Coordinates of C-alpha atoms in Angstrom, one line a residue:
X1 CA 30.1 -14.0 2.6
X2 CA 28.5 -17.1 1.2
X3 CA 26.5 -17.6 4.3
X4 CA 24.8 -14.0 3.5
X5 CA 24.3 -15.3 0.0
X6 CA 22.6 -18.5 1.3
X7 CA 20.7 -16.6 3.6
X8 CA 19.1 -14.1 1.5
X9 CA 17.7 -16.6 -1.2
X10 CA 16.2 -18.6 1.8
X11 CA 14.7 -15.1 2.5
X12 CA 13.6 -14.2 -0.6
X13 CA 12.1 -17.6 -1.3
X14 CA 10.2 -17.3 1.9
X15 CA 8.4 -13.5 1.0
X16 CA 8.1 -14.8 -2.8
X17 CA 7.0 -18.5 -1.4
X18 CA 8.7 -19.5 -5.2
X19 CA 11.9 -20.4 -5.6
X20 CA 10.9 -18.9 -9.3
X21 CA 9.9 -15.7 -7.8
X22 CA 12.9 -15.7 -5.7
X23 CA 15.6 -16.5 -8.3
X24 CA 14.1 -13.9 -10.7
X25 CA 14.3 -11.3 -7.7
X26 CA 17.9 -12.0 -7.0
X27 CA 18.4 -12.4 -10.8
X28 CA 20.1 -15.9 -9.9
X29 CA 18.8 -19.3 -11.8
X30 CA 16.7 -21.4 -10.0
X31 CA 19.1 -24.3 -10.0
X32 CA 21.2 -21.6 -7.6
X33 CA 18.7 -20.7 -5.4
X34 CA 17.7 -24.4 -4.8
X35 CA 21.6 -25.0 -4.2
X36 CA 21.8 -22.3 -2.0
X37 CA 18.5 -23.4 0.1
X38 CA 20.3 -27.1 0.6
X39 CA 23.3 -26.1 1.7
X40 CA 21.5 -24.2 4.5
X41 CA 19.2 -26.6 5.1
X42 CA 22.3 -29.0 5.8
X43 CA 24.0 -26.7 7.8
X44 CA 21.2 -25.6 10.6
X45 CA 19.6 -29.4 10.1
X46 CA 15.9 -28.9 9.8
X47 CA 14.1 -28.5 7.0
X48 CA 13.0 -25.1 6.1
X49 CA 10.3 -25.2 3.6
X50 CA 7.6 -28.7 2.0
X51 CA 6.9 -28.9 -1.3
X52 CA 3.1 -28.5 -2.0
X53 CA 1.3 -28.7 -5.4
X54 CA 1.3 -24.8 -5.6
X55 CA 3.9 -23.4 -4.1
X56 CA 6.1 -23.8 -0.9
X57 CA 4.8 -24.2 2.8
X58 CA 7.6 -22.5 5.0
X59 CA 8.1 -24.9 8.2
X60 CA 8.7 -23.8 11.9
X61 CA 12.0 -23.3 11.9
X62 CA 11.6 -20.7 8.5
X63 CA 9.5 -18.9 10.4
X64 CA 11.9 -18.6 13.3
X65 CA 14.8 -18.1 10.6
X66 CA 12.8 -15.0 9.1
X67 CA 12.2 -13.5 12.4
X68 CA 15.7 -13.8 13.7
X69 CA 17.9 -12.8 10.3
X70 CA 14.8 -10.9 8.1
X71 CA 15.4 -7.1 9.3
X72 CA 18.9 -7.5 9.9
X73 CA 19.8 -8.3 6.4
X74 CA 17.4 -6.0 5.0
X75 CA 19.7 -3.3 6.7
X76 CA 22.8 -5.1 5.3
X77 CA 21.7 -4.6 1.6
X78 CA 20.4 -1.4 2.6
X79 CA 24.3 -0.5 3.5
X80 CA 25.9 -2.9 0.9
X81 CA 23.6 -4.0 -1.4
X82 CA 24.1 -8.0 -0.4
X83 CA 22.0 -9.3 -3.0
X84 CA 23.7 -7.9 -5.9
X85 CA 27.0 -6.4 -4.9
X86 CA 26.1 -3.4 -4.7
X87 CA 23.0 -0.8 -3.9
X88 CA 21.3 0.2 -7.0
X89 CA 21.7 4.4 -8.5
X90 CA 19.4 6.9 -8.6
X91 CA 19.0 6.5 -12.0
X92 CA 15.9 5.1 -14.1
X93 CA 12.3 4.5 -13.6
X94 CA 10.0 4.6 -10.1
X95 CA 7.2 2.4 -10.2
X96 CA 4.3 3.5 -8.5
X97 CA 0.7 2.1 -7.7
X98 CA -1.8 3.7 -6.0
X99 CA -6.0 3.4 -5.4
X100 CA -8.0 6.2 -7.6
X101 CA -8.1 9.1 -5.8
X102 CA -5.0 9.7 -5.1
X103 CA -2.8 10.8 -8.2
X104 CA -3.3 14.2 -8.1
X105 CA -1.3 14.2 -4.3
X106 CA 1.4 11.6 -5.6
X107 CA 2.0 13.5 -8.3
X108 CA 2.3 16.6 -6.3
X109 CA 4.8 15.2 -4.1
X110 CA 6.8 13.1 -6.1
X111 CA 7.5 16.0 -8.7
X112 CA 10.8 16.8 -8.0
X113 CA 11.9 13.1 -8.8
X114 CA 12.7 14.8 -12.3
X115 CA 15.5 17.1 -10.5
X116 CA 17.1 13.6 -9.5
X117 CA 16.8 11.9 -13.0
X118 CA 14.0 9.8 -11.7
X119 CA 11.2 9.2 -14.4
X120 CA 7.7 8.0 -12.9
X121 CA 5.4 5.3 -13.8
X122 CA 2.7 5.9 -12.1
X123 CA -0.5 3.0 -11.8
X124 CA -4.1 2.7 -10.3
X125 CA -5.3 -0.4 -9.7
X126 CA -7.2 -1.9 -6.1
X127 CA -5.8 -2.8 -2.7
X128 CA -5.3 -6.8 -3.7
X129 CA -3.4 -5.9 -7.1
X130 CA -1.3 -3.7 -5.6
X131 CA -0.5 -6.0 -3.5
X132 CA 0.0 -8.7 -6.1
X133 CA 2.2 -5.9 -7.9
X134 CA 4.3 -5.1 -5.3
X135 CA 5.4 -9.0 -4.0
X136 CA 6.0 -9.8 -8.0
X137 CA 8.0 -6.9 -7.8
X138 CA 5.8 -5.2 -11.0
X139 CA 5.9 -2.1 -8.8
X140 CA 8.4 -0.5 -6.3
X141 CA 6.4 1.3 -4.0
X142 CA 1.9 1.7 -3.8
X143 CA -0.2 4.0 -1.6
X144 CA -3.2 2.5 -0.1
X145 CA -5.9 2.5 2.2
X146 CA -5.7 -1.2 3.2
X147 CA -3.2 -2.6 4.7
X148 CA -2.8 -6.4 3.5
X149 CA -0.7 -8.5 5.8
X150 CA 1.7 -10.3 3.3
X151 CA 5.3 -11.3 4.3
X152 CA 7.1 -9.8 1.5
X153 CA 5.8 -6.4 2.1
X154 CA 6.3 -3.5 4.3
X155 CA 4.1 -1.2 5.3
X156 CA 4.5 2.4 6.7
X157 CA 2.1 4.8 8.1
X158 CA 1.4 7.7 5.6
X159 CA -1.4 9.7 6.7
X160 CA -4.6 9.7 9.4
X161 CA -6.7 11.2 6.8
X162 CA -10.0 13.1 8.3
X163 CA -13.9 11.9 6.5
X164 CA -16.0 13.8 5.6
X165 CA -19.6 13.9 4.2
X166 CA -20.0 15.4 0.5
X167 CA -22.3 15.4 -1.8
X168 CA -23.4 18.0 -4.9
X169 CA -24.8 21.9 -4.3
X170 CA -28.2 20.2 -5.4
X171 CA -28.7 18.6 -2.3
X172 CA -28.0 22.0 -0.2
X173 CA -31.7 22.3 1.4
X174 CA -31.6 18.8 2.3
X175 CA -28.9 18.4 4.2
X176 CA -29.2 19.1 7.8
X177 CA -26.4 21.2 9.9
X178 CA -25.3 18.3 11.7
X179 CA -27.8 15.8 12.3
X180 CA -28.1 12.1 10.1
X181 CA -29.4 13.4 6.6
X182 CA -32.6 11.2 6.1
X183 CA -34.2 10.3 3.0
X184 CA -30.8 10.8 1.0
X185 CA -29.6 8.8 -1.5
X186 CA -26.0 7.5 -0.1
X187 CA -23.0 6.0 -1.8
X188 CA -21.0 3.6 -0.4
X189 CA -17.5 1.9 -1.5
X190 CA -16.7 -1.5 -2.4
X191 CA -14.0 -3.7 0.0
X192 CA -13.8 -4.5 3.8
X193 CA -13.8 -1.3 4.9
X194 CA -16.9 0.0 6.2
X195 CA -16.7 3.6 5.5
X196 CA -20.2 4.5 5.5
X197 CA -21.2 2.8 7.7
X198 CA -18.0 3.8 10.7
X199 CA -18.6 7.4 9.7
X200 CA -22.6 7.1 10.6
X201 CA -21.5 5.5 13.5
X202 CA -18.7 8.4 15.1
X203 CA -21.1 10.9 13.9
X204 CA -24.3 10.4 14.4
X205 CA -24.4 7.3 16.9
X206 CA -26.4 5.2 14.5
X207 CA -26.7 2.9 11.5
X208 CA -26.8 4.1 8.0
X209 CA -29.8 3.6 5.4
X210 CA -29.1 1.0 2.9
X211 CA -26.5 2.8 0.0
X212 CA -28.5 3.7 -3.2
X213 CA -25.0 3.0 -5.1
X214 CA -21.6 1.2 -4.6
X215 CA -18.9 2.2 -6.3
X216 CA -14.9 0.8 -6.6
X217 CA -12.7 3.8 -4.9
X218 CA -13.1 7.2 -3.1
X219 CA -12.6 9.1 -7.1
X220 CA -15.6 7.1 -8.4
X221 CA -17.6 8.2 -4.9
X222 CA -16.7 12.0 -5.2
X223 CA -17.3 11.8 -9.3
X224 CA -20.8 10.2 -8.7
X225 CA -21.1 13.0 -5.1
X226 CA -20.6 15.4 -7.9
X227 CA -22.8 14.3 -10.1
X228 CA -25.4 14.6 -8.0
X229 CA -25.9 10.6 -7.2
X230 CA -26.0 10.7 -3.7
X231 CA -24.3 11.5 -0.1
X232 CA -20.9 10.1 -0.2
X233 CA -17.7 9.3 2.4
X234 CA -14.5 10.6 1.4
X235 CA -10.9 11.5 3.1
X236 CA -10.6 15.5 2.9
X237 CA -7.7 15.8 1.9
X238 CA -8.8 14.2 -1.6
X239 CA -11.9 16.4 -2.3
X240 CA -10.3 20.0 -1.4
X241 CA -10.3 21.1 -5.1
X242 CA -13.4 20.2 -5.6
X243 CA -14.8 21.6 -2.4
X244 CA -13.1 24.7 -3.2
X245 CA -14.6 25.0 -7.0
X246 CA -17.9 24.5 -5.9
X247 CA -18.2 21.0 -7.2
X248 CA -19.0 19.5 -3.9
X249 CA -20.4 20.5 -0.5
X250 CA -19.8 18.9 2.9
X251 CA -22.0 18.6 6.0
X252 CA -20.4 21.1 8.5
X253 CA -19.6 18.1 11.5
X254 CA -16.5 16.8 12.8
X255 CA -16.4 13.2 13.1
X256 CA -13.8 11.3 14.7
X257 CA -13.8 8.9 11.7
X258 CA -10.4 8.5 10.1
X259 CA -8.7 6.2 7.3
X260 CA -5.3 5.3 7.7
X261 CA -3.4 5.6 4.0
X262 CA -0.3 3.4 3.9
X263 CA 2.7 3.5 1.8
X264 CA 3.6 -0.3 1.1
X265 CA 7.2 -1.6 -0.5
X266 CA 9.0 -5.3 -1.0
X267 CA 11.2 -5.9 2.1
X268 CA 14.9 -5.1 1.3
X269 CA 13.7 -2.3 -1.5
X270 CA 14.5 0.6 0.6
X271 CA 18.5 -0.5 -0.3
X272 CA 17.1 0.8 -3.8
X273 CA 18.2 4.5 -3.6
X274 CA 15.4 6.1 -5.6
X275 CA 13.0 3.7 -4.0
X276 CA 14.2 5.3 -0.4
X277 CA 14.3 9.1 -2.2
X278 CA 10.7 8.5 -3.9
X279 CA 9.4 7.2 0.1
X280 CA 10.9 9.9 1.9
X281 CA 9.3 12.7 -0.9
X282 CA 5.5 11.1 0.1
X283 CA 6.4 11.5 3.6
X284 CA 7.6 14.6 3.6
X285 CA 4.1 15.4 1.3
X286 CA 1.8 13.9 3.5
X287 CA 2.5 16.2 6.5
X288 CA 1.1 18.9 4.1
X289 CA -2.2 16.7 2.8

């Protein structure tokens, strides 16, 4: 079994691209990991990662290494647990991130973690710390609406959420049936994705006017729709409550402009029994959003 050993702190070293990161992961000292990289290094003969200032830089052959062994000792652990003997319980604490926005669906759907024994920490913070969360291993699992390639990190298709155009009851008169409101304040959000402007596009064939506010996340766009600051672009399935209270109104068109929500995890995690409980109760969730 040593050769699984040796093989799995050359994969976690390669997601982590720390031998740190990795050893802390695997709860092994450093001095093991290293150890365990040499002796695998010696057997194949190649070199599998150079030494930079900051960091690691994985070489060829670790690339091929992670390609050929990667998902097939993630199912291992998932079985055996590989890594540490055993798979983790049930027991203890799910760590959760997500964008604002979304907390009132998580915490629909991961409710019954409490019949399990499961408590929930759950945390908002942007695409990039999520991500940053997740490879450190600060959080177990994070919805998203970005998917950020990084090689310690899975990512699964949640939901094709539907946009739609909102904005507050003030702006009733104003906006049209189905045409391109003109002359309306709009809000846009912050990131690479161009909401606003792939909305305008799918809807109405043409280019938005210039956004009289930005703002961080969809919750800050349907807070400041609310408040009456301007037109704004939001997945429906996040602004039903306030639809249905009265708190915002949408244009009455059907775009074909969707946003793809993602639930991301650490490679291997799933072994991690509430991890794989907490994942399948958002999936099961999600067909309802």
């Amino acid at each position: 079994m040593s050769h699984l050993l040796y093989l799995r702190s050359f994969l976690s070293v390669y997601r982590h691209n720390s031998i740190s990161r990795a050893a802390d992961a695997l709860h092994l000292t450093q001095p093991a990991v290293s150890r365990h990289l040499k002796v695998l290094e010696g057997r194949l003969g190649c070199k599998l990662f150079e030494r930079l200032p900051r960091g690691l830089a994985s070489t060829p052959a670790a690339h091929e290494l992670e390609r050929q062994v990667g998902v097939h000792l993630d199912a291992l652990e998932a079985v055996v647990g590989i890594s540490g003997g055993k798979s983790e319980g049930l027991a203890g604490v799910i760590h959760v991130g997500s964008t604002r926005g979304f907390t009132r669906l998580l915490l629909s759907g991961l409710a019954p973690l409490s019949q399990y024994g499961v408590r929930l920490d759950l945390r908002s913070a942007p695409p990039p710390a999520l991500v940053k969360a997740l490879a450190e291993q600060e959080l177990d699992l994070a919805v998203t609406p970005a998917r950020s390639p990084h090689r310690a990190i899975d990512y699964d298709l949640l939901y094709e959420a539907s946009l739609i155009l909102v904005c507050a009851p003030r702006w009733r008169e104003r906006l049209p049936k189905s045409a391109a409101p003109k002359g309306l304040p709009l809000i846009d959000i912050q990131g690479p994705l161009p909401v606003l402007a792939s909305f305008w596009r799918a809807a109405f064939g043409s280019i938005p006017e210039l956004p009289s506010a930005i703002v961080p996340d969809y919750q800050a766009a349907m807070d400041a729709a609310a408040a009456g600051t301007g037109l704004a672009v939001v997945p429906e399935c996040l602004c039903t409550d306030m639809l249905q209270t009265g708190q915002l109104i949408s244009q009455n068109i059907k775009a074909r402009s969707q946003v793809s929500i993602y639930v991301a995890r650490s490679k291997g995690s799933i072994a991690v029994e509430r991890v794989r409980i907490s994942h399948q109760l958002l999936t099961e969730a999600a067909k309802a959003w």
